[in-house]
Short mmCIF file of C-alpha atoms in Angstrom, two decimals:
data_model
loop_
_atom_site.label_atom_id
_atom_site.label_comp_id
_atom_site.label_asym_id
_atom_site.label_seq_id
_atom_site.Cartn_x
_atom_site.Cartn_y
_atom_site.Cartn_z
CA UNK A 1 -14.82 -34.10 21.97
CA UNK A 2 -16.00 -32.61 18.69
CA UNK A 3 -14.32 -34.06 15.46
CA UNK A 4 -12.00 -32.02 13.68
CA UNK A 5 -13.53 -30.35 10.06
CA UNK A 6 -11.34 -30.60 7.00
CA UNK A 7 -10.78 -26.47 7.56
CA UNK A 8 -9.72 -26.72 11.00
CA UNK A 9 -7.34 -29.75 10.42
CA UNK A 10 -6.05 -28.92 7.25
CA UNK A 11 -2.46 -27.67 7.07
CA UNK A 12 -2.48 -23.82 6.46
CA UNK A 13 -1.04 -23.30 3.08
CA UNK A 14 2.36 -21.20 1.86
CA UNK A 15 0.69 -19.72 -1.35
CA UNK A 16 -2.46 -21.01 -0.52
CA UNK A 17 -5.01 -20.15 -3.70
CA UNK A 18 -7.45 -18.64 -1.31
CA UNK A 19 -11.01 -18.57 -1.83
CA UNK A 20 -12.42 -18.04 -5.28
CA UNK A 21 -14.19 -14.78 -4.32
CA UNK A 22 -11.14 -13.37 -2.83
CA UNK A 23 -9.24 -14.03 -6.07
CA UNK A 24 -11.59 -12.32 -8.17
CA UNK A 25 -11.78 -9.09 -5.91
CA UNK A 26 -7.94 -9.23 -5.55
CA UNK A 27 -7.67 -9.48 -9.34
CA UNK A 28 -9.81 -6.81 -9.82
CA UNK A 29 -7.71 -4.34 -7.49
CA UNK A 30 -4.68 -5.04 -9.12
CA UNK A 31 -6.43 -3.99 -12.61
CA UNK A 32 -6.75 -0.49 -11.08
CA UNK A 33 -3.67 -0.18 -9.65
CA UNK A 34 -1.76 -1.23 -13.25
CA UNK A 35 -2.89 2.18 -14.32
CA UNK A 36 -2.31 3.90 -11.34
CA UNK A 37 1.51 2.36 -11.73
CA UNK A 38 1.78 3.55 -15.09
CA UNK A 39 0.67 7.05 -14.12
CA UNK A 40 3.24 6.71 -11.25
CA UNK A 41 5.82 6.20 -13.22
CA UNK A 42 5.30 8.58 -15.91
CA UNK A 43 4.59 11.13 -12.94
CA UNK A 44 8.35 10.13 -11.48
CA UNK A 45 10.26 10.00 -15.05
CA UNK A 46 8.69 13.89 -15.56
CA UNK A 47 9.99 15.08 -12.53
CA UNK A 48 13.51 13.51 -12.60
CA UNK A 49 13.70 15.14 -16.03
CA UNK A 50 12.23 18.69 -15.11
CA UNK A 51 14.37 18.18 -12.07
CA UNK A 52 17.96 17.52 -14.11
CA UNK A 53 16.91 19.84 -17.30
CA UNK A 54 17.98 23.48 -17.73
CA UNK A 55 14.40 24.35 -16.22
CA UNK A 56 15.14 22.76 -12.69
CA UNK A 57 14.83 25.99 -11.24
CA UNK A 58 11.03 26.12 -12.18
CA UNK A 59 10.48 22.70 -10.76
CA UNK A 60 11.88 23.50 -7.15
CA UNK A 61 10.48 27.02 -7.39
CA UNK A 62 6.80 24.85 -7.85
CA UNK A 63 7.60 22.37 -5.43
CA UNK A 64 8.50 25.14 -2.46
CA UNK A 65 5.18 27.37 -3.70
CA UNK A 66 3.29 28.28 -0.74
CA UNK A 67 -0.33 28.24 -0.27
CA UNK A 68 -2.58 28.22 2.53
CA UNK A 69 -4.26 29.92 5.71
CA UNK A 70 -1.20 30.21 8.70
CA UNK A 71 -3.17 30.60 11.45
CA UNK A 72 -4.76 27.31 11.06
CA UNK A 73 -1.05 25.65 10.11
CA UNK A 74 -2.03 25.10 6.61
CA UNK A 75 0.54 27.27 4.50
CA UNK A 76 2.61 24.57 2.79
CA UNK A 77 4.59 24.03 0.13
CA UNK A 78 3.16 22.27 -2.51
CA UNK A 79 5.11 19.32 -2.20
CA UNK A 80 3.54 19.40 1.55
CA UNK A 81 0.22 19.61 0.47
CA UNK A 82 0.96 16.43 -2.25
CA UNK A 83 2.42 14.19 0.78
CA UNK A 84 0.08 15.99 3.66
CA UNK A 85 -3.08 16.42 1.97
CA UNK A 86 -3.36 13.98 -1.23
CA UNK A 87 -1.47 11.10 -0.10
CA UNK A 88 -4.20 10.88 3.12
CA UNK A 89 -6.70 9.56 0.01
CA UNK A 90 -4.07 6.64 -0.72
CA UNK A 91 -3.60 6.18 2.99
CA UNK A 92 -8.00 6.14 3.25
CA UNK A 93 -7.92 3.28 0.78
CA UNK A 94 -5.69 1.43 3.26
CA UNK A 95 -7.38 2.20 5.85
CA UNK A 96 -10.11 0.70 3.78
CA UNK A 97 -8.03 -2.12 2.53
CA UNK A 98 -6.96 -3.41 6.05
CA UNK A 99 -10.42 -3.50 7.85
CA UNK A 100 -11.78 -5.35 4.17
CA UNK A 101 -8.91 -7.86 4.87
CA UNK A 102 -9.38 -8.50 8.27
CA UNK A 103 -12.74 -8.44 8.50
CA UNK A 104 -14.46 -10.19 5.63
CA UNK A 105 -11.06 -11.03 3.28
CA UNK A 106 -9.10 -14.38 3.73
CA UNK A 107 -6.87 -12.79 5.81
CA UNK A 108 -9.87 -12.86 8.87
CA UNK A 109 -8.96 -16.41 9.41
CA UNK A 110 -5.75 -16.75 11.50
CA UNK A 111 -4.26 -19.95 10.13
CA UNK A 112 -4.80 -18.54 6.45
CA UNK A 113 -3.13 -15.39 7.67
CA UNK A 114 0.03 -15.77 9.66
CA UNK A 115 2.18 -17.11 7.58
CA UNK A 116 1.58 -14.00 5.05
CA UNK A 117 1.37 -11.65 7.63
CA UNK A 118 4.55 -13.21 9.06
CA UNK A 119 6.39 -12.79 5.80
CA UNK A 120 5.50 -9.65 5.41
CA UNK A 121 7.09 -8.73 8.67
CA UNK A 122 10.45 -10.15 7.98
CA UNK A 123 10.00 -8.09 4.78
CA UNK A 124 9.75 -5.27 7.31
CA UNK A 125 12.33 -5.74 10.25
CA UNK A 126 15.07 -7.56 7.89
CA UNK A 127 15.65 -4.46 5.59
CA UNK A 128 15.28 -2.12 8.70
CA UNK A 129 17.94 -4.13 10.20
CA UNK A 130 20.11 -4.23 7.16
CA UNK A 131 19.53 -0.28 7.06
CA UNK A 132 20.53 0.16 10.56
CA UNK A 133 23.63 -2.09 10.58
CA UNK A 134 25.25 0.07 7.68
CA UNK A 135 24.10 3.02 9.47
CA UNK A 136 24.82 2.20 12.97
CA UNK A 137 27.56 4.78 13.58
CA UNK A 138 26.02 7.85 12.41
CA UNK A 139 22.75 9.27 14.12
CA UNK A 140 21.77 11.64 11.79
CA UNK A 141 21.34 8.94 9.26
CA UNK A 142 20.34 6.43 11.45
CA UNK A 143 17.05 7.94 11.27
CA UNK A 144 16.00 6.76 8.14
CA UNK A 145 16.01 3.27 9.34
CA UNK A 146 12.29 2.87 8.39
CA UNK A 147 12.59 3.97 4.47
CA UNK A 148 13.43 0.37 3.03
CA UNK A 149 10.68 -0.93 4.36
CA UNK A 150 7.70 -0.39 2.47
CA UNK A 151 5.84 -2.01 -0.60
CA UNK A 152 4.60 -0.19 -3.70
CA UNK A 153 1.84 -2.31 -4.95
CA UNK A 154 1.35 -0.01 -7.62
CA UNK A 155 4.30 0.29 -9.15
CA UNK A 156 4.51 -3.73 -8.31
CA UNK A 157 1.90 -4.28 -10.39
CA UNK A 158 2.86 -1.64 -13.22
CA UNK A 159 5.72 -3.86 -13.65
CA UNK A 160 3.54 -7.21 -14.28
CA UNK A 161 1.50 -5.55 -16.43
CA UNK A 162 5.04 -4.48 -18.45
CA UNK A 163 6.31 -8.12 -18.10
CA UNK A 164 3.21 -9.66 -19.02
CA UNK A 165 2.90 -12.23 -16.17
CA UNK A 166 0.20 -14.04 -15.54
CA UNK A 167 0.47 -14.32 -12.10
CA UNK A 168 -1.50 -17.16 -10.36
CA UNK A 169 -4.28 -15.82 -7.59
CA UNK A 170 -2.59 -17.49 -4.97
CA UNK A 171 0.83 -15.28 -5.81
CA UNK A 172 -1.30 -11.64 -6.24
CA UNK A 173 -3.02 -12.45 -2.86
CA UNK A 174 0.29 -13.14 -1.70
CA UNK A 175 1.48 -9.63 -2.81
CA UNK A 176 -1.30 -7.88 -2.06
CA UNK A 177 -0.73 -9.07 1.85
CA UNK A 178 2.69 -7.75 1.44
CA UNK A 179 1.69 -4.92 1.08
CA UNK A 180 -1.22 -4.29 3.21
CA UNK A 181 1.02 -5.40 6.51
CA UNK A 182 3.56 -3.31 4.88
CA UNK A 183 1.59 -0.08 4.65
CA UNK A 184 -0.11 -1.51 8.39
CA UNK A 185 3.74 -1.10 9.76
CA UNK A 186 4.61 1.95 8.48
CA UNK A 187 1.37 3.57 9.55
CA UNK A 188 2.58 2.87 12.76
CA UNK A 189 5.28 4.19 12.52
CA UNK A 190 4.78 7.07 10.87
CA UNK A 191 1.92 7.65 13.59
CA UNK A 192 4.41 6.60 16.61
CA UNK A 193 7.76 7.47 15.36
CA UNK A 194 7.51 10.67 13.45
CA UNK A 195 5.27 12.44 15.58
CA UNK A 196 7.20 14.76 17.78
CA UNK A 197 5.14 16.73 19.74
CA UNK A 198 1.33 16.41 19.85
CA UNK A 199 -0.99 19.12 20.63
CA UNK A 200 -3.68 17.65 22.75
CA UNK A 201 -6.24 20.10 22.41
CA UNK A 202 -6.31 19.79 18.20
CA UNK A 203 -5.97 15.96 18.68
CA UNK A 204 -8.80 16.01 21.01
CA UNK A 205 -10.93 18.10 18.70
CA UNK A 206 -10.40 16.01 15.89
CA UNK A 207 -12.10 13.02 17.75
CA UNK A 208 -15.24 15.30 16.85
CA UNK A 209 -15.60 14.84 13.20
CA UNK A 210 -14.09 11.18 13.39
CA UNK A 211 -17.01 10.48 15.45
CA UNK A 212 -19.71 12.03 13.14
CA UNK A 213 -17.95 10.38 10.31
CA UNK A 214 -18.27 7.18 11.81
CA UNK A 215 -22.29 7.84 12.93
CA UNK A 216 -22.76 8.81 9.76
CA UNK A 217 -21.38 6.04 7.49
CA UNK A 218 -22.60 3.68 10.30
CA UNK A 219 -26.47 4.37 10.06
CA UNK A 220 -26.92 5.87 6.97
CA UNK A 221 -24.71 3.07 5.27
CA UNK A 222 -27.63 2.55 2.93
CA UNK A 223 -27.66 6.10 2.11
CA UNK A 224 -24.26 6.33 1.21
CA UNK A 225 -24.33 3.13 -1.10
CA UNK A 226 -26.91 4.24 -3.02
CA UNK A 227 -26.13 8.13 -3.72
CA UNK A 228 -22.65 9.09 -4.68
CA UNK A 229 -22.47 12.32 -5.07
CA UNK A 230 -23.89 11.93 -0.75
CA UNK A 231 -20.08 10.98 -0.07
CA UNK A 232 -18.52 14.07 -1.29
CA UNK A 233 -20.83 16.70 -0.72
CA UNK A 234 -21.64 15.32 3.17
CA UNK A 235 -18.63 12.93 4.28
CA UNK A 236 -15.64 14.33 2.34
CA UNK A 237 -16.07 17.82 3.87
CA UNK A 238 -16.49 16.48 7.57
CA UNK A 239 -13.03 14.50 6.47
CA UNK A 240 -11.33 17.48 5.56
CA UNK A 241 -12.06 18.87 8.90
CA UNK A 242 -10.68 15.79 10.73
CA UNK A 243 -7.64 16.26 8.40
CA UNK A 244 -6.90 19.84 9.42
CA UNK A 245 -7.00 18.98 12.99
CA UNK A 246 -4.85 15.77 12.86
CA UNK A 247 -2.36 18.03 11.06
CA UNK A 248 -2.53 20.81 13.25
CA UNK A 249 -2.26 17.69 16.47
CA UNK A 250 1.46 17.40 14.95
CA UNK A 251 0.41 13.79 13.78
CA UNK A 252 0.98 13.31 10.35
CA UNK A 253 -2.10 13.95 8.44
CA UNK A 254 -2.12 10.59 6.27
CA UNK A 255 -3.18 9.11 9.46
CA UNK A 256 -6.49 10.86 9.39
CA UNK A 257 -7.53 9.08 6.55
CA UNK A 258 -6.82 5.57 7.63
CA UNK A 259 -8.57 6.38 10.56
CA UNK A 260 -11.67 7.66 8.91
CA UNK A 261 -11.20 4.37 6.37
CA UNK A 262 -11.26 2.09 9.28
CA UNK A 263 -15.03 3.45 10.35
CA UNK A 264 -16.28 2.51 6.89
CA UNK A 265 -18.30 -0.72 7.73
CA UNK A 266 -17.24 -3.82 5.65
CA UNK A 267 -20.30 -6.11 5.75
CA UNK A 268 -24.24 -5.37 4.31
CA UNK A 269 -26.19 -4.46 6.92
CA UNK A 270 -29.09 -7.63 7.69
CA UNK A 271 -31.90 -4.75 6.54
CA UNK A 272 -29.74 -5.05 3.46
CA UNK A 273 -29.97 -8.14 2.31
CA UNK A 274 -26.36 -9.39 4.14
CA UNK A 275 -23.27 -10.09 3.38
CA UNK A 276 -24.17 -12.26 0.07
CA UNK A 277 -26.30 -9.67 -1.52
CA UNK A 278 -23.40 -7.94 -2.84
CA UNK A 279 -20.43 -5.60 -2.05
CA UNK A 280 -20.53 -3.51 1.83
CA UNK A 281 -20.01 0.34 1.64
CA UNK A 282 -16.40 -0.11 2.33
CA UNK A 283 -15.91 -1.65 -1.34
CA UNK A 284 -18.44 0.46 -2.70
CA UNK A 285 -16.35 3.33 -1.40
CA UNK A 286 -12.97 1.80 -2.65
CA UNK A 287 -15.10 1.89 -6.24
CA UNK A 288 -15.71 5.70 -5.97
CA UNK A 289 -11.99 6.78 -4.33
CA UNK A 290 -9.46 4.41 -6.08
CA UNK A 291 -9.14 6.12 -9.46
CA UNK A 292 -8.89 9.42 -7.45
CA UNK A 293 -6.00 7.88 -5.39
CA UNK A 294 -4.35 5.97 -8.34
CA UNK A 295 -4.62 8.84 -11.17
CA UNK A 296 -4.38 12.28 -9.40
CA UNK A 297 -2.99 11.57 -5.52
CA UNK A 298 -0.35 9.91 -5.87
CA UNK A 299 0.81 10.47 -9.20
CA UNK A 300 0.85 14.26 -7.97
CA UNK A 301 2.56 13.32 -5.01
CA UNK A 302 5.18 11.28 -6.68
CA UNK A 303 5.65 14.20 -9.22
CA UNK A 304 6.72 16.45 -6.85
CA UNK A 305 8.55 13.99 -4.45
CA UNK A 306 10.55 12.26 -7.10
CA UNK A 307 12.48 14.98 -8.55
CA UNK A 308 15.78 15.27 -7.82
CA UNK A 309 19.05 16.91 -9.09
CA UNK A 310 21.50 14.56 -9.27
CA UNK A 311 24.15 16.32 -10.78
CA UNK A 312 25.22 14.04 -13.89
CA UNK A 313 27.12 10.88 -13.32
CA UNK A 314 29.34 12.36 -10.90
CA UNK A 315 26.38 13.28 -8.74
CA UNK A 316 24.77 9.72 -9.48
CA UNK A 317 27.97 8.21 -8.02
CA UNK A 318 28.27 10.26 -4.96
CA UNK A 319 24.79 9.92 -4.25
CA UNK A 320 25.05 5.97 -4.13
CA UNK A 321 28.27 5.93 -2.23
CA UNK A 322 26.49 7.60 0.72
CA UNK A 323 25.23 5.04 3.68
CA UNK A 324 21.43 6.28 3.02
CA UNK A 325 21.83 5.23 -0.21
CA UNK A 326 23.26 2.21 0.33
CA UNK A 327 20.98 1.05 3.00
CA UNK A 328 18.12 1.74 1.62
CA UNK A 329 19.19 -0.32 -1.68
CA UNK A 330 20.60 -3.34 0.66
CA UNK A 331 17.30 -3.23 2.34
CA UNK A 332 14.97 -3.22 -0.66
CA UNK A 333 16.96 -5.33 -2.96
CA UNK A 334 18.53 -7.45 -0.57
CA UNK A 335 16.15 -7.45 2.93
CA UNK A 336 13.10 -7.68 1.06
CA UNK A 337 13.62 -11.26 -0.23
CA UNK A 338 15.61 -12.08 2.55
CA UNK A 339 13.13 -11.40 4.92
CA UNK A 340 9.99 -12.52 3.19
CA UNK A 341 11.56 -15.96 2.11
CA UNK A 342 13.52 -16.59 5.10
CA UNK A 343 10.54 -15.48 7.66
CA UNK A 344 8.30 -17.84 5.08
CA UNK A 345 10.63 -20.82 5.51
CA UNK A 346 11.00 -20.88 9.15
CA UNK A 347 6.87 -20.53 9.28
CA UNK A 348 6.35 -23.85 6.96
CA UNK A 349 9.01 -25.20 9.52
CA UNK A 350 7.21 -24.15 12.90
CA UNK A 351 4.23 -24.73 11.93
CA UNK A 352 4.20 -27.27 8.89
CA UNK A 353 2.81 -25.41 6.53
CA UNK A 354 2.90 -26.48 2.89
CA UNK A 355 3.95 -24.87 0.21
CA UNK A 356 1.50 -25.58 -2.63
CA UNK A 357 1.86 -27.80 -5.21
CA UNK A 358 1.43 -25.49 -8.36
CA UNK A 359 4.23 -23.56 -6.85
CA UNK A 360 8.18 -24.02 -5.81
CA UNK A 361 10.39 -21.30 -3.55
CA UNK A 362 11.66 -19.62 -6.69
CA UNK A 363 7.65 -18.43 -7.37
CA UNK A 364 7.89 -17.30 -3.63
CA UNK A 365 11.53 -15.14 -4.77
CA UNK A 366 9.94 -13.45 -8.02
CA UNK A 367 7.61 -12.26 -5.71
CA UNK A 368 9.80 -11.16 -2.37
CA UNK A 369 11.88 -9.50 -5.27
CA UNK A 370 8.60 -7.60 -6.41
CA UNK A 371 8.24 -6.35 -3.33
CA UNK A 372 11.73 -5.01 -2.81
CA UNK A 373 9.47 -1.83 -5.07
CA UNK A 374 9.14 0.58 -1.97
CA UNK A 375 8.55 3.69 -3.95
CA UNK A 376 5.33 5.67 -2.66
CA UNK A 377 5.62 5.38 1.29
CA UNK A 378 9.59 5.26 1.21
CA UNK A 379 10.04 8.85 -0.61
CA UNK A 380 7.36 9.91 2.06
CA UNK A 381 9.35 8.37 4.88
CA UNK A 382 12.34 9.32 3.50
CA UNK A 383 10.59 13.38 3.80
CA UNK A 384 9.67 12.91 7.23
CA UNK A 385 13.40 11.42 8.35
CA UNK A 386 15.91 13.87 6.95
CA UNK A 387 13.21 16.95 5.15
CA UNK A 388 12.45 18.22 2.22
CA UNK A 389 15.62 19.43 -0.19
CA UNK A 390 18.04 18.35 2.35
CA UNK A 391 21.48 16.51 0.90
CA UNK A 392 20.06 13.26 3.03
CA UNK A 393 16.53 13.35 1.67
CA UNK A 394 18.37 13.72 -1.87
CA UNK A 395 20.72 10.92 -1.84
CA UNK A 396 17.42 8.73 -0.21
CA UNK A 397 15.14 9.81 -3.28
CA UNK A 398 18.15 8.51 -5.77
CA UNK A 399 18.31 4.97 -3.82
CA UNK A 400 14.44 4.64 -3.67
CA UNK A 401 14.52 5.32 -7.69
CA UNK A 402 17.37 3.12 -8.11
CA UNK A 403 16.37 0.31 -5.77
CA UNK A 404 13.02 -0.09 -7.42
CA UNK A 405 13.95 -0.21 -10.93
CA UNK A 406 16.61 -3.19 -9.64
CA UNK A 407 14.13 -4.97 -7.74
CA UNK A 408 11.36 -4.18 -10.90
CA UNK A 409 14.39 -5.50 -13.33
CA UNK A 410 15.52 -8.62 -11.26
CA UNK A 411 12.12 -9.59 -10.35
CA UNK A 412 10.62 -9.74 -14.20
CA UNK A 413 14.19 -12.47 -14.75
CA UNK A 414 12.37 -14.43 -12.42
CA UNK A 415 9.14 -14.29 -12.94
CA UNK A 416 9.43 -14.70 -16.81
CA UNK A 417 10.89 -17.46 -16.49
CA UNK A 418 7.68 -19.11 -14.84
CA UNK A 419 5.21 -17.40 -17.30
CA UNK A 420 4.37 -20.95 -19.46
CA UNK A 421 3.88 -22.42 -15.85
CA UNK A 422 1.72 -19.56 -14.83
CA UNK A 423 -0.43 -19.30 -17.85
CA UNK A 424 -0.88 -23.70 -16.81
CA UNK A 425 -1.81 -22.98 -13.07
CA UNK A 426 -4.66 -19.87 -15.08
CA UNK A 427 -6.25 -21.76 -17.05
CA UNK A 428 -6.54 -24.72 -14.18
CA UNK A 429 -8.46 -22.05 -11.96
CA UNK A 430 -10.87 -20.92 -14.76
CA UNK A 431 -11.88 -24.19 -15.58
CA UNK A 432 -12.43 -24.36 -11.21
CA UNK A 433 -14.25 -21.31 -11.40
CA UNK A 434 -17.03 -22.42 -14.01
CA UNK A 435 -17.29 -25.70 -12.76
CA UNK A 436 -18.28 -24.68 -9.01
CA UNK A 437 -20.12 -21.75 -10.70
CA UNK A 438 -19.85 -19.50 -7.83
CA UNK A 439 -21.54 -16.06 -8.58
CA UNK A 440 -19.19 -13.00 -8.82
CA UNK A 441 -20.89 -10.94 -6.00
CA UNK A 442 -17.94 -8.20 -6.29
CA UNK A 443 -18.55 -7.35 -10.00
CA UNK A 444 -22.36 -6.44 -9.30
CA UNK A 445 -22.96 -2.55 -8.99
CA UNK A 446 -25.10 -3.32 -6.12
CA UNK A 447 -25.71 -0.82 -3.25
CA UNK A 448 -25.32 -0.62 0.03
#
């Protein structure tokens, strides 16, 4: 019988630092997406005050503005196009995201994986619960089950950067899993639960330029890496087409671009010079579409899904005494670290996995409390359960807005207080870093 190697024996870690590589790709994401948070934010603070000012009549008549061609299904709303049309580019980089993960990111290697990915579930089905249980005896409501249940990484991250935290590797990894199996979950469900009729013949069509896409990116992968301006004059119009079908299928459109993100191939090709010659087309393409996504998309998107009329304090009140509202804060605030922690716990005890030793549980609550942010994907859930403008979908948007800023708030108590002990477990991993003087492969502008 073979003997066991150190990687196959070895305990799988809670908080597990992860390889060096991944750390330094991670850490460069997160970079991006404190910007994109900040523009997020601002984006969400304009409409609220549009929304509540004696102009709210101009923000709701520029919200409901129509555009488009009817016969293809395309007149919407502007706020339709923002979460049909723009939000698909967030929802590419996931696609994107996911496939990097599972394919060449830490997360390919099941015992480094499940106990994240099995956090991040219990971040998922606790809150839904919670949601449920205060919503069990209305229907209507009911619906909106899946709205607590989704991570904001950029807003997450906005809110580090506003704390100044210097969070370990091992803790953004941790996040950044969060919120990948986060987004993975909802996809689903947006795909599986939302959908209520599908027209087969669109659907079928679609599979058309998917296909090319995928040919395309597949053997010309060199191609692509090397010319940029080749991706939007040659792939983004064949993605556009793959977006008007899925839309006119009845499937929500955001789930054309994770589809076309999950064709992007991850790894160099051999002819290339392989996977250690420097970043695969997917990353290259995360390069090009990220500051897209993080300062026009969704920024746009949260600008016109955001605003709300709340009606003064009285209409504050109201809206939080309403069982939306209140599930959806119960879930974020309180299922979020509930779930995460607790699912994390009973993993170290199933499978003894140790929590590492720069870290204790309460580094494992700042974070579960970070994530408790579901702005983004919850005010587009929230949409696609009760509609745009209804009293429902209003009450929703004030408990996403209200849940975040208490999970931003309460999280930065806790994290602060670990900041001296973070800046410690920083400077430990530097002084790794130059001593096994591995090469940063993911900060070359090499091609595909």
């Amino acid at each position: 019988m073979a003997a066991k190697t150190p990687e196959s024996s070895a305990k799988p870690k809670v908080l597990g630092r992860g390889s060096y590589a991944e750390a330094l790709r991670i850490g460069e994401i997160l970079r991006k997406e404190t910007v994109g948070g900040a523009l997020l934010v601002f984006a969400a603070v304009v409409a609220l005050i549009w929304a509540n000012s004696p102009a709210a009549d101009s923000y709701f008549a520029l919200r409901d503005f129509t555009v488009g061609y009817e016969p293809w299904h395309l007149e919407l709303s502007l706020g339709a196009w923002a979460a049909d049309g723009l939000l698909a580019v967030f929802f590419f980089l996931v696609g994107l995201e996911l496939k990097r993960e599972f394919v060449a990111g830490d997360l390919r290697s099941p015992r480094k994986a499940m106990v994240p990915v099995a956090a991040a579930v219990g971040g998922v089905v606790v809150p839904a619960l919670i949601y449920a249980a205060i919503n069990w005896g209305s229907p209507e409501t009911l619906h909106g089950w899946a709205i607590p249940t989704a991570t904001d990484i950029a807003f997450a991250v906005a809110v580090l950067a506003v704390i100044g935290s210097h969070l370990p590797s091992a803790l953004r990894i941790f996040l950044l899993t969060l919120a990948v199996v986060d987004d993975l979950i909802a996809i689903a469900i947006i795909a599986f639960v939302y959908t209520e009729e599908i027209h087969t013949t669109a659907l079928l069509l679609a599979l058309i330029p998917i296909v090319l896409y995928a040919f395309l990116v597949q053997k010309f992968r060199a191609f692509f890496g090397k010319h940029r301006i080749a991706m939007w004059v040659i792939l983004l119009p064949i993605g556009l087409v793959a977006w008007a079908l899925v839309h006119a299928s009845g499937i929500h459109a955001t789930i054309a671009g994770v589809v076309l993100g999950f064709t992007v191939p991850v790894r160099r090709s051999q002819a290339s010079g392989g996977p250690g010659a420097g970043p695969g087309l997917a990353e290259i393409f995360e390069h090009r579409v990220r500051p897209v996504s993080a300062g026009i998309a969704v920024p746009v998107f949260a600008f016109f899904s955001a605003g709300v009329a709340i009606g003064g304090v009285d209409g504050f009140v109201s809206a939080l005494g309403d069982s939306v509202a209140i599930g959806i804060i119960a879930g974020l605030v309180l299922g979020k670290p509930i779930g995460i922690v607790g699912t994390t716990w009973l993993m170290s005890k199933l499978t003894r996995a140790e929590l590492d030793r720069s870290f204790k549980w309460v580094d494992l609550l700042g974070i579960s409390v970070l994530a408790g942010i579901g702005f983004t994907v919850s005010l587009l859930v929230a949409e696609l359960s009760f509609g745009l403008g209804t009293p429902a979908n209003d009450h929703a948007k004030v408990a996403i807005l209200a849940a975040s800023l208490l999970a931003a708030l309460l999280a930065s108590v806790v994290l602060r207080t670990r900041n001296r002990h973070y800046r410690r477990i920083e400077a430990e991993e530097q002084v790794d870093a130059d001593h096994d003087g591995i090469p940063d492969v993911y900060q070359k502008n090499g091609s595909e």
